[in-house]
Amino acid sequence: MRHPPPAAIPVAAPVRWALLASVLAALPGCAPLQPQAANPAPTAEAPQPALPPLPQANLPYEKFREYGRFLARHLFWKKTKDGSTPRAGFDGYRRFDAYADRRADQAKEEFFKGRYNRSRARLPENIERWRSEPDIANPGPDLANFPNSAFTLPQGRAYVEFSPFTYYGSAGKFSPAQYNAEFLLRYGATDDIELRLFGNGVSWIGGSASSWGFSPLAFDTKIQMWTEKQDYFLPAAGFEAYIQTQWLGSAEFNGGTQPSFTFNFDQSLPWEIDLEYNLGATRVQDAAGNNDWEFSFQWGLQRDLFNKDFAVFVHGFYNAMTLPRLPNAQVVFGTGNSQLHQNAVGGGFVWTVNRRLSVYGQASGGTTRFTPSVLGMLGLALAF
């Protein structure tokens, strides 16, 4: 909010000046102002006032700019025949102008932070800023919970997600315990198409023939179909498909070349709760080496706990996670046997340390005898 330098008008009465000074003193971050002498002695520039915390309401940053324009018009300017001009010898409006700009920038930082602004970040007035800066919170890491979001990275931006501490407990005779060091590499080919590479990394499998090895790679892509339309209760939607290969995989961790696809949805609920759910189909290999298609469903509910830097969630899945993360799926499923289903429920957190770094973790439990008894994970994500 920049104003052209106007001409001077007569100095106001002392009473009006005292009233103006008292109003300015009441404004957050504004120090009391005193009338200046005709030829004031040069002094060092006053330190910038500390910014008070933003209100909890999630207000668009333009409202802060408009608020600054309103106060500038009504507190610092007076109508004359030639237009609006500042008071003679008064330069306090310059300090307010700088303060309002800094406050608007702070509000803009808050606007782009968090899962609840992922659709608004793609609006024409916001998209350039969304593209120009790395942001680990928008759209956020996908490995933090079981479902994946409907949102993609902006063009040219990249995420590295790494969960070096991932443990799946045994499911009795159906699958032994397993440790993975999962990773997900993401790159925005366009604003709406994301290229992804996933793997369970270095892995260990327990049981009678325990061994170490490396899990195969999976090539994945995600397409953003549309953003959320809250006026019509329409969730944001995306489509994701991967193919799990046998590349670089040790024999005990290979499950054949398997495709999968899901439709990903994100929707804002009351009380600032974000709902994320995926519907799709996954092909797995049973103990006899036969391929079997299974319906899969993943869900998650997330909400900020203290501020927009720390969120907690509950989540779960039915039959499979969105990515091929479950160990030894071919042991669990049997072709033609619809009773061999996996299901898990749990919770976790996502801590946004800064714009580039996020830390997450979760702990869940299997609810069927074919599901790992414990599913635990701790990891981090970096934005570039």
CSV table of C-alpha atoms in Angstrom, one decimal:
chain,number,residue,atom,x,y,z
A,1,MET,CA,0.0,0.0,0.0
A,2,ARG,CA,2.1,2.9,-1.3
A,3,HIS,CA,0.7,6.5,-1.5
A,4,PRO,CA,2.1,9.3,-3.6
A,5,PRO,CA,3.8,12.0,-1.6
A,6,PRO,CA,1.1,14.7,-1.1
A,7,ALA,CA,1.4,18.4,-0.4
A,8,ALA,CA,1.3,19.9,3.1
A,9,ILE,CA,-1.7,21.3,4.9
A,10,PRO,CA,-2.0,23.6,7.9
A,11,VAL,CA,-0.9,22.2,11.3
A,12,ALA,CA,-3.9,20.9,13.3
A,13,ALA,CA,-4.9,22.2,16.7
A,14,PRO,CA,-3.0,20.8,19.7
A,15,VAL,CA,-6.2,19.1,20.9
A,16,ARG,CA,-6.5,17.2,17.6
A,17,TRP,CA,-2.8,16.3,17.7
A,18,ALA,CA,-3.2,14.9,21.3
A,19,LEU,CA,-6.2,12.9,20.2
A,20,LEU,CA,-4.2,11.5,17.2
A,21,ALA,CA,-1.3,10.6,19.4
A,22,SER,CA,-3.5,8.7,21.9
A,23,VAL,CA,-5.1,6.7,19.0
A,24,LEU,CA,-1.7,5.8,17.6
A,25,ALA,CA,-0.4,4.7,21.0
A,26,ALA,CA,-3.3,2.3,21.3
A,27,LEU,CA,-2.4,0.6,17.9
A,28,PRO,CA,-0.5,-2.7,18.3
A,29,GLY,CA,3.2,-2.2,17.6
A,30,CYS,CA,3.0,1.6,17.3
A,31,ALA,CA,5.0,3.7,19.7
A,32,PRO,CA,3.5,7.1,21.0
A,33,LEU,CA,4.2,9.8,18.5
A,34,GLN,CA,5.1,13.4,19.4
A,35,PRO,CA,4.9,16.6,17.2
A,36,GLN,CA,8.2,17.3,15.5
A,37,ALA,CA,10.1,20.6,15.8
A,38,ALA,CA,10.5,22.8,12.7
A,39,ASN,CA,14.2,21.8,12.3
A,40,PRO,CA,14.6,18.6,14.3
A,41,ALA,CA,18.1,17.4,15.0
A,42,PRO,CA,19.1,14.3,13.1
A,43,THR,CA,18.6,11.1,15.1
A,44,ALA,CA,19.2,7.4,14.6
A,45,GLU,CA,16.3,5.6,13.0
A,46,ALA,CA,13.9,4.2,15.5
A,47,PRO,CA,13.9,0.4,15.8
A,48,GLN,CA,11.1,-1.4,14.1
A,49,PRO,CA,8.2,-2.2,16.4
A,50,ALA,CA,7.7,-5.9,17.3
A,51,LEU,CA,4.8,-7.6,15.5
A,52,PRO,CA,2.1,-8.9,17.8
A,53,PRO,CA,0.9,-12.4,17.1
A,54,LEU,CA,-1.6,-12.9,14.3
A,55,PRO,CA,-5.2,-13.6,15.3
A,56,GLN,CA,-6.2,-17.3,15.2
A,57,ALA,CA,-8.8,-16.7,12.4
A,58,ASN,CA,-7.5,-17.8,9.0
A,59,LEU,CA,-7.9,-14.4,7.2
A,60,PRO,CA,-6.6,-13.8,3.7
A,61,TYR,CA,-3.6,-11.4,3.7
A,62,GLU,CA,-5.4,-8.9,1.4
A,63,LYS,CA,-7.7,-8.0,4.4
A,64,PHE,CA,-4.6,-6.8,6.3
A,65,ARG,CA,-3.6,-4.5,3.5
A,66,GLU,CA,-7.2,-3.1,3.2
A,67,TYR,CA,-7.2,-2.6,7.0
A,68,GLY,CA,-3.9,-0.6,6.6
A,69,ARG,CA,-5.4,1.6,3.8
A,70,PHE,CA,-8.5,2.3,6.0
A,71,LEU,CA,-6.4,3.4,9.0
A,72,ALA,CA,-4.2,5.5,6.8
A,73,ARG,CA,-7.2,7.3,5.3
A,74,HIS,CA,-8.9,8.0,8.6
A,75,LEU,CA,-6.0,8.6,11.0
A,76,PHE,CA,-3.3,10.2,8.9
A,77,TRP,CA,-5.0,12.0,6.1
A,78,LYS,CA,-7.4,15.0,5.9
A,79,LYS,CA,-9.6,16.0,3.0
A,80,THR,CA,-8.9,19.3,1.2
A,81,LYS,CA,-9.9,20.8,-2.1
A,82,ASP,CA,-6.8,19.4,-3.7
A,83,GLY,CA,-7.3,15.8,-2.3
A,84,SER,CA,-6.0,14.0,0.7
A,85,THR,CA,-2.8,15.3,2.2
A,86,PRO,CA,-0.8,14.5,5.4
A,87,ARG,CA,-0.4,16.8,8.3
A,88,ALA,CA,2.5,19.3,8.1
A,89,GLY,CA,5.6,18.0,9.8
A,90,PHE,CA,4.1,14.6,10.4
A,91,ASP,CA,5.9,11.5,9.1
A,92,GLY,CA,4.3,8.9,11.3
A,93,TYR,CA,2.3,7.5,8.4
A,94,ARG,CA,5.6,6.3,6.8
A,95,ARG,CA,6.2,4.1,9.9
A,96,PHE,CA,2.7,2.8,9.7
A,97,ASP,CA,3.1,2.1,6.0
A,98,ALA,CA,6.2,0.0,6.7
A,99,TYR,CA,4.4,-1.7,9.6
A,100,ALA,CA,1.4,-2.6,7.5
A,101,ASP,CA,3.7,-4.1,4.8
A,102,ARG,CA,5.5,-6.2,7.3
A,103,ARG,CA,2.2,-7.3,8.9
A,104,ALA,CA,0.8,-8.2,5.4
A,105,ASP,CA,3.9,-10.3,4.7
A,106,GLN,CA,3.5,-12.1,8.1
A,107,ALA,CA,-0.2,-12.8,7.3
A,108,LYS,CA,0.8,-14.1,3.9
A,109,GLU,CA,3.2,-16.6,5.5
A,110,GLU,CA,0.4,-17.8,7.8
A,111,PHE,CA,-1.9,-18.1,4.8
A,112,PHE,CA,0.3,-20.5,2.9
A,113,LYS,CA,1.1,-22.6,5.9
A,114,GLY,CA,-1.0,-25.7,6.6
A,115,ARG,CA,-3.1,-28.3,4.8
A,116,TYR,CA,-6.2,-26.2,4.8
A,117,ASN,CA,-4.9,-23.7,2.2
A,118,ARG,CA,-3.8,-26.2,-0.5
A,119,SER,CA,-6.6,-25.4,-2.8
A,120,ARG,CA,-6.4,-21.6,-2.3
A,121,ALA,CA,-2.7,-21.7,-3.0
A,122,ARG,CA,-3.6,-22.6,-6.6
A,123,LEU,CA,-5.8,-19.5,-7.2
A,124,PRO,CA,-4.4,-17.1,-9.9
A,125,GLU,CA,-3.5,-14.5,-7.3
A,126,ASN,CA,-1.5,-16.9,-5.2
A,127,ILE,CA,0.0,-19.5,-7.6
A,128,GLU,CA,3.2,-17.6,-8.4
A,129,ARG,CA,4.1,-17.3,-4.8
A,130,TRP,CA,3.2,-21.0,-4.3
A,131,ARG,CA,5.6,-21.9,-7.1
A,132,SER,CA,8.4,-19.6,-6.1
A,133,GLU,CA,9.1,-20.9,-2.6
A,134,PRO,CA,9.7,-24.4,-1.2
A,135,ASP,CA,6.9,-25.3,1.2
A,136,ILE,CA,6.9,-28.7,3.1
A,137,ALA,CA,3.5,-27.9,4.6
A,138,ASN,CA,1.7,-27.3,1.3
A,139,PRO,CA,0.8,-29.9,0.1
A,140,GLY,CA,2.7,-31.8,2.9
A,141,PRO,CA,4.4,-35.2,3.1
A,142,ASP,CA,2.5,-38.4,1.9
A,143,LEU,CA,4.4,-40.9,4.0
A,144,ALA,CA,3.2,-39.4,7.3
A,145,ASN,CA,0.0,-41.4,7.2
A,146,PHE,CA,-1.7,-44.3,5.3
A,147,PRO,CA,-3.7,-42.3,2.7
A,148,ASN,CA,-2.1,-39.9,0.1
A,149,SER,CA,-3.3,-36.4,-0.6
A,150,ALA,CA,-5.1,-35.4,-3.8
A,151,PHE,CA,-2.6,-32.5,-4.2
A,152,THR,CA,0.6,-32.4,-6.3
A,153,LEU,CA,3.8,-30.3,-6.0
A,154,PRO,CA,4.2,-27.1,-8.0
A,155,GLN,CA,6.2,-27.3,-11.2
A,156,GLY,CA,9.9,-27.7,-10.6
A,157,ARG,CA,9.6,-28.3,-6.8
A,158,ALA,CA,10.7,-31.6,-5.1
A,159,TYR,CA,10.2,-33.5,-1.9
A,160,VAL,CA,12.4,-36.1,-0.3
A,161,GLU,CA,10.5,-38.2,2.3
A,162,PHE,CA,12.4,-40.7,4.3
A,163,SER,CA,11.2,-43.0,7.1
A,164,PRO,CA,14.3,-44.9,8.3
A,165,PHE,CA,12.5,-46.3,11.4
A,166,THR,CA,9.6,-48.4,10.1
A,167,TYR,CA,8.6,-51.6,11.9
A,168,TYR,CA,5.8,-54.0,11.2
A,169,GLY,CA,5.1,-56.7,13.8
A,170,SER,CA,4.3,-60.3,12.9
A,171,ALA,CA,0.9,-61.5,12.0
A,172,GLY,CA,1.3,-65.0,13.4
A,173,LYS,CA,1.9,-67.7,10.8
A,174,PHE,CA,0.8,-65.4,8.0
A,175,SER,CA,3.7,-63.0,7.9
A,176,PRO,CA,6.8,-62.5,10.1
A,177,ALA,CA,8.0,-59.2,11.6
A,178,GLN,CA,9.7,-56.8,9.2
A,179,TYR,CA,11.8,-53.6,9.3
A,180,ASN,CA,11.9,-51.1,6.4
A,181,ALA,CA,13.7,-47.9,5.6
A,182,GLU,CA,11.0,-46.4,3.4
A,183,PHE,CA,11.7,-43.5,1.0
A,184,LEU,CA,9.6,-41.4,-1.5
A,185,LEU,CA,11.1,-39.0,-4.0
A,186,ARG,CA,8.6,-36.6,-5.5
A,187,TYR,CA,9.0,-34.0,-8.4
A,188,GLY,CA,6.5,-31.6,-9.9
A,189,ALA,CA,6.6,-32.1,-13.7
A,190,THR,CA,3.8,-29.6,-13.9
A,191,ASP,CA,1.5,-28.0,-11.3
A,192,ASP,CA,-0.9,-30.9,-11.8
A,193,ILE,CA,1.4,-33.9,-12.6
A,194,GLU,CA,3.8,-35.3,-10.1
A,195,LEU,CA,6.5,-38.0,-10.8
A,196,ARG,CA,7.3,-40.3,-7.9
A,197,LEU,CA,9.7,-43.0,-7.0
A,198,PHE,CA,9.0,-45.2,-3.9
A,199,GLY,CA,10.8,-48.1,-2.2
A,200,ASN,CA,10.9,-49.8,1.2
A,201,GLY,CA,14.7,-49.5,1.0
A,202,VAL,CA,17.0,-51.6,3.2
A,203,SER,CA,14.8,-54.3,4.8
A,204,TRP,CA,14.9,-57.0,7.3
A,205,ILE,CA,12.5,-59.9,7.6
A,206,GLY,CA,12.2,-62.1,10.7
A,207,GLY,CA,10.9,-65.6,11.2
A,208,SER,CA,12.8,-68.8,11.0
A,209,ALA,CA,14.8,-67.7,8.0
A,210,SER,CA,15.5,-64.1,9.0
A,211,SER,CA,17.6,-62.1,6.5
A,212,TRP,CA,18.5,-58.6,5.3
A,213,GLY,CA,18.0,-57.3,1.8
A,214,PHE,CA,16.7,-54.5,-0.4
A,215,SER,CA,13.1,-54.0,-1.4
A,216,PRO,CA,12.2,-53.4,-5.1
A,217,LEU,CA,11.4,-50.0,-6.6
A,218,ALA,CA,7.9,-48.7,-7.4
A,219,PHE,CA,7.3,-46.1,-10.1
A,220,ASP,CA,4.4,-43.8,-9.2
A,221,THR,CA,2.6,-40.8,-10.6
A,222,LYS,CA,-0.1,-38.5,-9.2
A,223,ILE,CA,-2.4,-36.3,-11.1
A,224,GLN,CA,-4.3,-33.4,-9.6
A,225,MET,CA,-7.8,-33.4,-11.1
A,226,TRP,CA,-9.5,-30.5,-9.3
A,227,THR,CA,-9.2,-28.5,-6.1
A,228,GLU,CA,-11.7,-28.3,-3.3
A,229,LYS,CA,-15.0,-26.4,-3.9
A,230,GLN,CA,-16.2,-25.7,-0.4
A,231,ASP,CA,-19.4,-23.9,-1.5
A,232,TYR,CA,-20.6,-27.1,-3.2
A,233,PHE,CA,-19.1,-29.5,-0.5
A,234,LEU,CA,-16.9,-31.0,-3.3
A,235,PRO,CA,-13.6,-32.4,-2.1
A,236,ALA,CA,-10.3,-32.0,-3.9
A,237,ALA,CA,-9.6,-35.0,-6.1
A,238,GLY,CA,-6.5,-36.7,-7.6
A,239,PHE,CA,-5.6,-39.9,-9.4
A,240,GLU,CA,-2.6,-42.0,-8.5
A,241,ALA,CA,-1.2,-45.1,-10.1
A,242,TYR,CA,2.0,-47.1,-9.5
A,243,ILE,CA,3.7,-50.2,-10.8
A,244,GLN,CA,5.8,-52.2,-8.3
A,245,THR,CA,8.8,-53.7,-10.2
A,246,GLN,CA,11.3,-56.3,-9.2
A,247,TRP,CA,14.2,-54.0,-9.8
A,248,LEU,CA,16.9,-54.0,-7.2
A,249,GLY,CA,14.8,-56.3,-5.0
A,250,SER,CA,16.1,-59.2,-3.0
A,251,ALA,CA,14.3,-62.5,-3.6
A,252,GLU,CA,12.7,-62.6,-0.2
A,253,PHE,CA,11.1,-59.2,-0.7
A,254,ASN,CA,9.9,-59.5,-4.3
A,255,GLY,CA,6.2,-59.9,-4.9
A,256,GLY,CA,6.2,-59.8,-8.7
A,257,THR,CA,5.4,-56.9,-11.0
A,258,GLN,CA,2.2,-55.5,-9.5
A,259,PRO,CA,0.1,-52.5,-10.6
A,260,SER,CA,-2.2,-50.4,-8.4
A,261,PHE,CA,-4.4,-47.3,-8.8
A,262,THR,CA,-6.4,-45.1,-6.4
A,263,PHE,CA,-8.6,-42.0,-6.4
A,264,ASN,CA,-7.4,-39.6,-3.7
A,265,PHE,CA,-9.8,-37.1,-2.0
A,266,ASP,CA,-9.3,-34.2,0.5
A,267,GLN,CA,-12.1,-32.3,2.2
A,268,SER,CA,-12.3,-29.6,4.8
A,269,LEU,CA,-14.7,-30.5,7.7
A,270,PRO,CA,-16.0,-28.3,10.5
A,271,TRP,CA,-13.8,-27.4,13.5
A,272,GLU,CA,-10.7,-27.2,11.1
A,273,ILE,CA,-10.5,-30.9,10.6
A,274,ASP,CA,-9.1,-32.2,7.3
A,275,LEU,CA,-10.5,-35.5,5.9
A,276,GLU,CA,-8.3,-37.5,3.5
A,277,TYR,CA,-9.4,-40.7,1.9
A,278,ASN,CA,-8.4,-43.0,-1.0
A,279,LEU,CA,-10.4,-45.6,-2.9
A,280,GLY,CA,-8.7,-48.0,-5.3
A,281,ALA,CA,-7.6,-51.5,-6.3
A,282,THR,CA,-4.3,-53.2,-5.7
A,283,ARG,CA,-3.0,-56.4,-7.2
A,284,VAL,CA,-1.0,-58.7,-5.0
A,285,GLN,CA,0.6,-62.2,-5.2
A,286,ASP,CA,-0.6,-65.0,-3.0
A,287,ALA,CA,1.4,-67.8,-1.5
A,288,ALA,CA,0.9,-70.0,-4.6
A,289,GLY,CA,2.2,-67.2,-6.9
A,290,ASN,CA,-1.2,-66.3,-8.3
A,291,ASN,CA,-2.1,-62.6,-8.8
A,292,ASP,CA,-5.2,-61.4,-7.0
A,293,TRP,CA,-6.9,-57.9,-7.3
A,294,GLU,CA,-8.2,-56.5,-4.0
A,295,PHE,CA,-10.2,-53.4,-3.2
A,296,SER,CA,-8.3,-51.0,-1.0
A,297,PHE,CA,-9.4,-48.1,1.2
A,298,GLN,CA,-7.3,-45.6,3.2
A,299,TRP,CA,-8.5,-42.8,5.4
A,300,GLY,CA,-7.2,-40.1,7.8
A,301,LEU,CA,-8.5,-37.2,9.9
A,302,GLN,CA,-6.1,-34.5,10.8
A,303,ARG,CA,-6.2,-31.3,12.9
A,304,ASP,CA,-3.8,-28.7,14.1
A,305,LEU,CA,-3.2,-29.1,17.8
A,306,PHE,CA,-1.3,-26.0,19.1
A,307,ASN,CA,-0.7,-24.0,16.0
A,308,LYS,CA,-0.3,-24.6,12.2
A,309,ASP,CA,3.2,-26.1,12.8
A,310,PHE,CA,2.0,-29.1,14.8
A,311,ALA,CA,-0.9,-31.4,13.7
A,312,VAL,CA,-2.2,-34.8,15.0
A,313,PHE,CA,-4.2,-37.4,13.0
A,314,VAL,CA,-6.0,-40.7,13.3
A,315,HIS,CA,-5.9,-43.0,10.3
A,316,GLY,CA,-6.4,-46.5,9.0
A,317,PHE,CA,-6.5,-48.7,6.0
A,318,TYR,CA,-8.4,-51.7,4.6
A,319,ASN,CA,-6.5,-54.4,2.6
A,320,ALA,CA,-3.5,-52.2,1.6
A,321,MET,CA,-1.9,-48.8,2.1
A,322,THR,CA,-1.9,-46.4,-0.9
A,323,LEU,CA,1.8,-47.3,-1.6
A,324,PRO,CA,3.2,-50.8,-1.5
A,325,ARG,CA,4.4,-50.5,2.1
A,326,LEU,CA,3.0,-53.7,3.8
A,327,PRO,CA,5.5,-56.6,4.1
A,328,ASN,CA,4.9,-59.9,2.3
A,329,ALA,CA,1.5,-59.2,1.0
A,330,GLN,CA,1.6,-62.3,-1.0
A,331,VAL,CA,1.5,-64.4,2.1
A,332,VAL,CA,-1.5,-62.7,3.6
A,333,PHE,CA,-3.9,-63.0,0.6
A,334,GLY,CA,-5.2,-66.2,-0.9
A,335,THR,CA,-6.8,-66.3,-4.3
A,336,GLY,CA,-10.6,-66.9,-4.0
A,337,ASN,CA,-10.6,-66.5,-0.3
A,338,SER,CA,-12.4,-63.2,0.6
A,339,GLN,CA,-11.9,-63.6,4.3
A,340,LEU,CA,-8.1,-62.9,4.3
A,341,HIS,CA,-8.4,-59.1,4.8
A,342,GLN,CA,-6.0,-56.7,6.5
A,343,ASN,CA,-7.1,-53.7,8.5
A,344,ALA,CA,-5.3,-51.3,10.9
A,345,VAL,CA,-6.1,-48.2,12.9
A,346,GLY,CA,-3.8,-45.8,14.7
A,347,GLY,CA,-2.7,-42.2,15.1
A,348,GLY,CA,0.3,-39.9,14.8
A,349,PHE,CA,1.7,-36.4,14.4
A,350,VAL,CA,3.2,-34.1,11.8
A,351,TRP,CA,5.6,-31.3,13.0
A,352,THR,CA,6.5,-28.6,10.5
A,353,VAL,CA,9.9,-27.4,11.7
A,354,ASN,CA,10.2,-24.7,9.0
A,355,ARG,CA,9.3,-24.2,5.4
A,356,ARG,CA,11.8,-26.9,4.3
A,357,LEU,CA,11.7,-29.6,7.0
A,358,SER,CA,8.9,-31.7,8.5
A,359,VAL,CA,9.1,-34.5,11.1
A,360,TYR,CA,6.3,-37.1,11.4
A,361,GLY,CA,5.6,-40.3,13.2
A,362,GLN,CA,2.7,-42.8,13.8
A,363,ALA,CA,1.8,-46.0,15.7
A,364,SER,CA,-1.0,-48.3,14.7
A,365,GLY,CA,-2.3,-51.7,15.4
A,366,GLY,CA,-3.8,-54.5,13.2
A,367,THR,CA,-7.4,-55.4,13.9
A,368,THR,CA,-7.4,-58.8,12.0
A,369,ARG,CA,-5.2,-61.8,12.5
A,370,PHE,CA,-3.8,-61.3,9.0
A,371,THR,CA,-2.5,-57.8,9.7
A,372,PRO,CA,0.8,-57.0,11.4
A,373,SER,CA,0.2,-56.6,15.1
A,374,VAL,CA,2.1,-53.3,15.3
A,375,LEU,CA,2.8,-50.7,12.6
A,376,GLY,CA,5.2,-48.0,13.8
A,377,MET,CA,7.1,-45.3,11.9
A,378,LEU,CA,9.3,-42.2,12.4
A,379,GLY,CA,10.6,-40.1,9.5
A,380,LEU,CA,11.2,-36.7,8.0
A,381,ALA,CA,10.5,-34.8,4.8
A,382,LEU,CA,12.5,-32.1,3.0
A,383,ALA,CA,11.3,-29.6,0.4
A,384,PHE,CA,13.4,-28.2,-2.4
